[in-house]
Amino acid sequence: MALIYSSDKKDDDIINVEKKYESFLKEWNLNKMINSKDLCLEFDVFFFDCDGVLWHGNELIEGSIEVINYLLREGKKVYFITNNSTKSRASFLEKFHKLGFTNVKREHIICTAYAVTKYLYDKEEYRLRKKKIYVIGEKGICDELDASNLDWLGGSNDNDKKIILKDDLEIIVDKNIGAVVVGIDFNINYYKIQYAQLCINELNAEFIATNKDATGNFTSKQKWAGTGAIVSSIEAVSLKKPIVVGKPNVYMIENVLKDLNIHHSKVVMIGDRLETDIHFAKNCNIKSILVSTGVTNANIYLNHNSLNIHPDYFMKSISELL
Amino acid sequence: MALIYSSDKKDDDIINVEKKYESFLKEWNLNKMINSKDLCLEFDVFFFDCDGVLWHGNELIEGSIEVINYLLREGKKVYFITNNSTKSRASFLEKFHKLGFTNVKREHIICTAYAVTKYLYDKEEYRLRKKKIYVIGEKGICDELDASNLDWLGGSNDNDKKIILKDDLEIIVDKNIGAVVVGIDFNINYYKIQYAQLCINELNAEFIATNKDATGNFTSKQKWAGTGAIVSSIEAVSLKKPIVVGKPNVYMIENVLKDLNIHHSKVVMIGDRLETDIHFAKNCNIKSILVSTGVTNANIYLNHNSLNIHPDYFMKSISELL
């Protein structure tokens, strides 16, 4: 069913995919292509999503290193804007370098673990460690919080907490918790959900989510349950909506756009998700390119069609920029 | 904040609660009371919710045994209709008897573990074991599925499954799964969420939920994250809505109402939740009584006011029926 191109596809699959691709373009009334020369003439700043655009897990998507190097050689500004909260900026930089993106610098990486930390650091009660943060999430968030000397609990410390119901059982929460941060957590459990519920419902803690992606490209083998799964469970028990720092919201990029001081028509977003990347581009009032190497296939398109989110351009893969 | 009455409340709390109670009644324009004599004249069939009405966890709510015995003595029909999926009917019966409801019989207990099994058993592919069921939930569901000789996997067998992401990691699902059943699961984990996601998204499995309660009275000490937390996470990754067999839907009680062959005006539902019990009564076209011994406090009321769900009568506790 997927519009994903990969070298090990069977012939039938490719025909099937080609058909879907054509109807996909037709239905969306998309420009099939924009060549790299025109792209470079039109834009000065390139925002890239990572998972599903540059790589799947640790597997590179063909041509991604060459495209980034090409753009940098042409004097373009390149930013990597990812909702993936499993890594800190430092850890993403390491990944970029390890995979061969040797020209990428820390300041070009804008990730939700960093964004959520910035959100909290900007508030005195957290900066001065008067209030604590309860974390449902992976190491990336905890590392960024530590790097900014914020006071947190939860995270991997609560991975093995079990709930065995008995009449006198109650979870006692730290009364100083002011915020609950929720990202993808591969060790989500009922204890964490209950702890977050109590913080939000009983202590009136802020509820902050990295993002709400339904699925994620965490490995190249299959699509995985995304952060949306974890965030939705906390929404359901608290009857509250979180502040979402990640795409499609513009929070992560506000300062970058201000510092760049560039006309929005010179910026383009390249991503694989309608409801995050392309929606984000709309919210930033910049142009967008949808690639089909990630999560957006015909099924997802049908599910999100009602949202009326359309990219300006479409590419099968980032390698078309070469 | 709660409207819950209990013997160990401090004086200030009681005054606070009294004030909230008065404004609650006023805002809802409720009849403060209906006496037990009038109630017995008006109704012949009594539907009771359990958690928050008869008990909290294993702690009885004062007067609940006496009320049930009183109604049975008066020749009334009594049914217990609960969204709690942790127990089978057999196991609920044991609990009733252990707590002192010695006159309660198995056929008076209608629970979601039983209802979800009935839903599946009515379909040939499950009854003939041609298709399997993936269970996210507690023992109650698995026991009922076993009692009907249905073929299931998951449940507590997957409690300790851990996801450690590596490039070549993929979860292989059983291709014969036709349905995913989701109830409260105190051992929810990422593996289960991912397995369910794959069954629904890749195998097009049916998605069936016991209920969507935001919170539960699983122990008397605090409110707990409810089934809604688990169901919402699967909804978020599958972008699909489940079939919900529990309240407020009428599925559980359809056959009972048919067999009773009684005018709906002679039936009343007694429960503690607006969005399940009272909404359920509206869906059955029967009268309802809201008790404040459960989850419905002023906060919840405010959150659900927009739903415009109003009970016909209001009681502080079931003991007012004595």
Short mmCIF file of C-alpha atoms in Angstrom, two decimals, chain B:
data_model
loop_
_atom_site.label_atom_id
_atom_site.label_comp_id
_atom_site.label_asym_id
_atom_site.label_seq_id
_atom_site.Cartn_x
_atom_site.Cartn_y
_atom_site.Cartn_z
CA MET B 1 -12.97 19.16 45.49
CA ALA B 2 -14.90 15.91 45.52
CA LEU B 3 -18.55 15.56 46.33
CA ILE B 4 -17.71 12.27 47.94
CA TYR B 5 -19.03 11.75 51.47
CA SER B 6 -17.03 9.64 53.81
CA SER B 7 -16.81 9.38 57.57
CA ASP B 8 -13.25 10.67 57.90
CA LYS B 9 -13.82 14.05 56.21
CA LYS B 10 -12.68 17.11 58.13
CA ASP B 11 -15.31 19.73 59.09
CA ASP B 12 -14.00 22.26 56.56
CA ASP B 13 -14.20 19.71 53.83
CA ILE B 14 -17.78 18.92 54.74
CA ILE B 15 -18.81 22.59 54.58
CA ASN B 16 -17.00 22.90 51.26
CA VAL B 17 -18.69 19.82 49.94
CA GLU B 18 -22.11 20.98 51.15
CA LYS B 19 -21.69 24.26 49.28
CA LYS B 20 -20.66 22.49 46.09
CA TYR B 21 -23.53 20.07 46.48
CA GLU B 22 -26.07 22.89 46.75
CA SER B 23 -24.70 24.77 43.75
CA PHE B 24 -24.46 21.51 41.82
CA LEU B 25 -28.17 20.82 42.37
CA LYS B 26 -29.11 24.40 41.62
CA GLU B 27 -27.09 24.60 38.42
CA TRP B 28 -28.51 21.32 37.20
CA ASN B 29 -32.03 22.11 38.31
CA LEU B 30 -32.23 18.69 39.90
CA ASN B 31 -34.81 17.10 42.12
CA LYS B 32 -32.89 16.82 45.33
CA MET B 33 -34.39 13.51 46.28
CA ILE B 34 -36.80 10.81 45.50
CA ASN B 35 -37.78 8.73 48.48
CA SER B 36 -37.50 4.97 48.38
CA LYS B 37 -41.25 4.45 48.58
CA ASP B 38 -41.92 6.56 45.48
CA LEU B 39 -39.00 4.93 43.75
CA CYS B 40 -40.44 1.47 44.35
CA LEU B 41 -43.83 2.64 43.10
CA GLU B 42 -42.33 4.13 39.96
CA PHE B 43 -39.85 1.44 38.90
CA ASP B 44 -39.77 -2.34 38.58
CA VAL B 45 -36.26 -2.81 37.19
CA PHE B 46 -33.11 -1.32 38.69
CA PHE B 47 -29.82 -1.08 36.79
CA PHE B 48 -26.87 -0.42 39.07
CA ASP B 49 -23.34 0.60 38.23
CA CYS B 50 -20.90 -1.00 40.72
CA ASP B 51 -17.62 0.96 41.23
CA GLY B 52 -18.45 4.23 42.93
CA VAL B 53 -22.04 3.20 43.60
CA LEU B 54 -21.88 -0.04 45.59
CA TRP B 55 -18.19 0.02 46.45
CA HIS B 56 -14.77 1.56 45.89
CA GLY B 57 -12.37 -1.26 45.13
CA ASN B 58 -13.11 -3.72 47.94
CA GLU B 59 -14.54 -1.10 50.30
CA LEU B 60 -18.33 -1.13 50.55
CA ILE B 61 -20.30 2.08 50.26
CA GLU B 62 -22.53 2.32 53.32
CA GLY B 63 -25.98 0.86 52.88
CA SER B 64 -25.41 -0.76 49.50
CA ILE B 65 -26.07 -4.35 50.64
CA GLU B 66 -29.19 -3.29 52.49
CA VAL B 67 -30.54 -1.42 49.45
CA ILE B 68 -30.08 -4.39 47.13
CA ASN B 69 -31.70 -6.75 49.64
CA TYR B 70 -34.56 -4.29 50.16
CA LEU B 71 -35.27 -4.06 46.41
CA LEU B 72 -35.11 -7.83 45.97
CA ARG B 73 -37.50 -8.29 48.92
CA GLU B 74 -39.88 -5.87 47.23
CA GLY B 75 -39.86 -8.17 44.18
CA LYS B 76 -37.85 -5.79 42.00
CA LYS B 77 -35.49 -6.95 39.27
CA VAL B 78 -31.92 -5.83 39.83
CA TYR B 79 -29.05 -5.83 37.30
CA PHE B 80 -25.44 -4.81 37.79
CA ILE B 81 -24.03 -3.19 34.68
CA THR B 82 -20.37 -2.40 34.92
CA ASN B 83 -17.71 -1.17 32.49
CA ASN B 84 -15.02 -2.73 34.69
CA SER B 85 -13.36 -5.35 32.48
CA THR B 86 -10.86 -6.69 35.02
CA LYS B 87 -13.24 -9.44 36.10
CA SER B 88 -15.34 -12.11 34.42
CA ARG B 89 -18.94 -12.67 35.45
CA ALA B 90 -17.84 -15.61 37.60
CA SER B 91 -15.26 -13.46 39.31
CA PHE B 92 -17.71 -10.61 39.89
CA LEU B 93 -20.17 -13.05 41.42
CA GLU B 94 -17.47 -14.18 43.83
CA LYS B 95 -16.79 -10.56 44.75
CA PHE B 96 -20.48 -9.83 45.33
CA HIS B 97 -20.82 -12.83 47.62
CA LYS B 98 -17.58 -12.10 49.47
CA LEU B 99 -18.64 -8.52 50.16
CA GLY B 100 -22.01 -9.70 51.50
CA PHE B 101 -24.37 -9.37 48.52
CA THR B 102 -25.40 -12.98 49.06
CA ASN B 103 -28.62 -12.76 47.04
CA VAL B 104 -26.93 -11.71 43.80
CA LYS B 105 -26.93 -14.27 40.99
CA ARG B 106 -24.66 -14.64 37.99
CA GLU B 107 -27.35 -13.67 35.48
CA HIS B 108 -27.79 -10.32 37.21
CA ILE B 109 -24.20 -9.34 36.40
CA ILE B 110 -23.53 -7.71 33.04
CA CYS B 111 -19.89 -6.74 32.59
CA THR B 112 -17.80 -5.65 29.61
CA ALA B 113 -15.52 -8.72 29.64
CA TYR B 114 -18.66 -10.78 29.11
CA ALA B 115 -20.11 -8.33 26.56
CA VAL B 116 -17.00 -8.23 24.41
CA THR B 117 -16.90 -12.03 24.37
CA LYS B 118 -20.54 -12.21 23.40
CA TYR B 119 -19.90 -9.75 20.56
CA LEU B 120 -17.11 -11.98 19.21
CA TYR B 121 -18.89 -15.29 19.85
CA ASP B 122 -21.81 -14.09 17.72
CA LYS B 123 -19.43 -14.00 14.72
CA GLU B 124 -18.71 -17.33 13.08
CA GLU B 125 -15.02 -16.64 12.37
CA TYR B 126 -14.27 -16.36 16.08
CA ARG B 127 -16.75 -18.98 17.28
CA LEU B 128 -15.21 -21.54 14.91
CA ARG B 129 -11.70 -20.39 15.86
CA LYS B 130 -10.87 -19.40 12.29
CA LYS B 131 -9.77 -15.98 13.52
CA LYS B 132 -7.87 -15.00 16.66
CA ILE B 133 -8.25 -12.10 19.05
CA TYR B 134 -5.43 -9.91 20.35
CA VAL B 135 -6.16 -8.80 23.91
CA ILE B 136 -4.97 -5.68 25.68
CA GLY B 137 -6.56 -6.11 29.06
CA GLU B 138 -6.75 -7.93 32.35
CA LYS B 139 -7.70 -11.45 33.35
CA GLY B 140 -11.47 -10.84 33.16
CA ILE B 141 -11.48 -10.61 29.39
CA CYS B 142 -9.20 -13.63 28.92
CA ASP B 143 -11.28 -15.72 31.32
CA GLU B 144 -14.49 -14.92 29.46
CA LEU B 145 -12.86 -15.66 26.08
CA ASP B 146 -11.65 -18.99 27.46
CA ALA B 147 -15.09 -19.75 28.87
CA SER B 148 -16.47 -19.37 25.34
CA ASN B 149 -13.56 -21.30 23.80
CA LEU B 150 -12.38 -18.38 21.65
CA ASP B 151 -8.79 -18.22 20.38
CA TRP B 152 -6.87 -15.30 21.80
CA LEU B 153 -3.32 -14.11 22.40
CA GLY B 154 -1.72 -11.21 24.21
CA GLY B 155 -3.13 -10.27 27.62
CA SER B 156 -0.78 -11.02 30.51
CA ASN B 157 1.47 -13.07 28.19
CA ASP B 158 2.78 -9.78 26.80
CA ASN B 159 3.21 -7.98 30.13
CA ASP B 160 6.99 -8.29 30.12
CA LYS B 161 7.66 -7.72 26.43
CA LYS B 162 10.21 -4.95 26.03
CA ILE B 163 11.04 -2.95 22.94
CA ILE B 164 14.72 -2.20 22.52
CA LEU B 165 15.01 -0.40 19.21
CA LYS B 166 17.59 -1.73 16.77
CA ASP B 167 17.71 -1.19 13.02
CA ASP B 168 16.45 -4.64 12.14
CA LEU B 169 13.75 -4.78 14.80
CA GLU B 170 10.24 -5.56 13.71
CA ILE B 171 7.26 -7.04 15.51
CA ILE B 172 5.79 -9.96 13.60
CA VAL B 173 2.05 -10.25 14.12
CA ASP B 174 -0.06 -13.39 13.80
CA LYS B 175 -1.74 -13.08 10.40
CA ASN B 176 -4.90 -14.78 11.72
CA ILE B 177 -5.82 -12.00 14.06
CA GLY B 178 -9.24 -10.61 13.20
CA ALA B 179 -9.92 -8.44 16.22
CA VAL B 180 -8.11 -6.34 18.82
CA VAL B 181 -9.93 -6.07 22.14
CA VAL B 182 -8.89 -3.23 24.43
CA GLY B 183 -9.81 -2.88 28.10
CA ILE B 184 -8.08 -1.48 31.15
CA ASP B 185 -4.59 -2.96 31.38
CA PHE B 186 -2.40 -2.24 34.39
CA ASN B 187 0.50 -3.73 32.47
CA ILE B 188 0.09 -1.72 29.31
CA ASN B 189 3.38 -1.34 27.45
CA TYR B 190 4.72 -0.11 24.12
CA TYR B 191 4.91 -3.63 22.68
CA LYS B 192 1.16 -4.11 23.17
CA ILE B 193 0.38 -0.73 21.62
CA GLN B 194 2.59 -1.51 18.62
CA TYR B 195 1.13 -5.01 18.23
CA ALA B 196 -2.41 -3.61 18.25
CA GLN B 197 -1.40 -0.86 15.82
CA LEU B 198 -0.04 -3.43 13.35
CA CYS B 199 -3.13 -5.65 13.65
CA ILE B 200 -5.49 -2.75 13.00
CA ASN B 201 -3.43 -0.87 10.40
CA GLU B 202 -1.83 -3.76 8.52
CA LEU B 203 -4.30 -6.63 9.00
CA ASN B 204 -7.37 -4.44 9.12
CA ALA B 205 -8.42 -6.14 12.37
CA GLU B 206 -11.60 -4.99 14.11
CA PHE B 207 -10.97 -2.61 17.00
CA ILE B 208 -13.25 -3.31 19.96
CA ALA B 209 -13.09 -1.45 23.27
CA THR B 210 -14.77 -2.39 26.51
CA ASN B 211 -15.35 1.27 27.39
CA LYS B 212 -13.70 4.67 27.38
CA ASP B 213 -14.00 5.83 30.99
CA ALA B 214 -11.41 8.53 31.71
CA THR B 215 -10.91 7.47 35.30
CA GLY B 216 -11.74 4.54 37.53
CA ASN B 217 -12.42 3.85 41.23
CA PHE B 218 -9.99 0.92 41.33
CA THR B 219 -9.03 1.59 44.94
CA SER B 220 -10.71 3.76 47.57
CA LYS B 221 -7.62 5.93 48.05
CA GLN B 222 -7.53 7.85 44.79
CA LYS B 223 -8.95 8.10 41.30
CA TRP B 224 -7.06 6.06 38.74
CA ALA B 225 -6.38 6.40 35.05
CA GLY B 226 -9.24 4.62 33.30
CA THR B 227 -9.71 2.47 30.22
CA GLY B 228 -9.95 5.66 28.15
CA ALA B 229 -6.18 6.07 28.56
CA ILE B 230 -5.47 2.75 26.87
CA VAL B 231 -8.18 2.98 24.21
CA SER B 232 -7.14 6.52 23.23
CA SER B 233 -3.57 5.46 22.62
CA ILE B 234 -4.73 2.80 20.14
CA GLU B 235 -7.12 5.27 18.52
CA ALA B 236 -4.26 7.74 18.09
CA VAL B 237 -1.99 5.29 16.26
CA SER B 238 -4.67 3.62 14.16
CA LEU B 239 -6.65 6.77 13.35
CA LYS B 240 -9.71 4.58 13.88
CA LYS B 241 -12.56 4.65 16.35
CA PRO B 242 -13.37 1.43 18.21
CA ILE B 243 -16.66 -0.35 18.61
CA VAL B 244 -17.41 0.31 22.29
CA VAL B 245 -19.51 -2.44 23.91
CA GLY B 246 -19.70 -0.76 27.34
CA LYS B 247 -21.72 2.16 28.62
CA PRO B 248 -22.86 4.65 27.35
CA ASN B 249 -23.64 2.28 24.45
CA VAL B 250 -26.62 0.00 24.91
CA TYR B 251 -25.06 -3.16 23.45
CA MET B 252 -24.63 -4.86 26.86
CA ILE B 253 -28.26 -4.51 27.81
CA GLU B 254 -30.12 -4.98 24.51
CA ASN B 255 -30.99 -8.62 25.12
CA VAL B 256 -31.88 -8.03 28.77
CA LEU B 257 -34.37 -5.31 27.85
CA LYS B 258 -35.84 -7.53 25.12
CA ASP B 259 -36.19 -10.53 27.47
CA LEU B 260 -37.69 -8.43 30.24
CA ASN B 261 -40.34 -7.15 27.84
CA ILE B 262 -41.10 -4.22 30.13
CA HIS B 263 -41.97 -0.61 29.36
CA HIS B 264 -38.88 1.59 29.52
CA SER B 265 -40.61 3.94 31.95
CA LYS B 266 -40.41 1.19 34.59
CA VAL B 267 -36.60 0.95 34.43
CA VAL B 268 -34.07 3.19 36.21
CA MET B 269 -30.26 3.39 36.08
CA ILE B 270 -28.25 4.34 39.15
CA GLY B 271 -24.69 5.43 38.49
CA ASP B 272 -21.88 7.83 39.32
CA ARG B 273 -20.79 8.94 35.84
CA LEU B 274 -22.43 11.42 33.55
CA GLU B 275 -20.65 10.39 30.39
CA THR B 276 -21.23 6.66 30.86
CA ASP B 277 -24.07 5.81 33.30
CA ILE B 278 -26.36 8.78 32.79
CA HIS B 279 -25.63 8.96 29.08
CA PHE B 280 -26.34 5.20 28.92
CA ALA B 281 -29.73 5.75 30.58
CA LYS B 282 -30.56 8.39 27.94
CA ASN B 283 -29.54 5.95 25.20
CA CYS B 284 -31.82 3.28 26.73
CA ASN B 285 -34.59 5.85 27.10
CA ILE B 286 -34.86 5.10 30.81
CA LYS B 287 -34.73 7.36 33.88
CA SER B 288 -31.49 7.89 35.80
CA ILE B 289 -30.19 8.71 39.25
CA LEU B 290 -26.72 10.20 39.73
CA VAL B 291 -24.95 9.39 42.99
CA SER B 292 -22.02 11.46 44.21
CA THR B 293 -20.08 8.65 45.86
CA GLY B 294 -18.09 8.02 42.68
CA VAL B 295 -16.15 10.06 40.17
CA THR B 296 -18.59 12.88 39.45
CA ASN B 297 -17.42 15.93 41.34
CA ALA B 298 -17.66 19.61 40.50
CA ASN B 299 -14.60 19.47 38.22
CA ILE B 300 -15.93 16.61 36.18
CA TYR B 301 -19.31 18.28 36.06
CA LEU B 302 -17.77 21.42 34.57
CA ASN B 303 -15.86 19.39 32.00
CA HIS B 304 -18.94 17.52 30.91
CA ASN B 305 -21.49 20.26 31.21
CA SER B 306 -21.12 20.93 27.51
CA LEU B 307 -22.36 17.41 26.82
CA ASN B 308 -25.68 18.46 28.34
CA ILE B 309 -26.08 15.16 30.17
CA HIS B 310 -28.45 15.51 33.10
CA PRO B 311 -29.78 12.81 35.40
CA ASP B 312 -33.44 12.76 36.42
CA TYR B 313 -32.65 12.41 40.11
CA PHE B 314 -29.70 12.95 42.35
CA MET B 315 -28.56 11.20 45.50
CA LYS B 316 -25.59 11.74 47.72
CA SER B 317 -25.35 8.01 48.20
CA ILE B 318 -27.22 4.83 47.51
CA SER B 319 -28.07 4.72 51.23
CA GLU B 320 -30.73 7.38 50.64
CA LEU B 321 -32.80 4.57 49.15
CA LEU B 322 -33.19 3.03 52.60
#
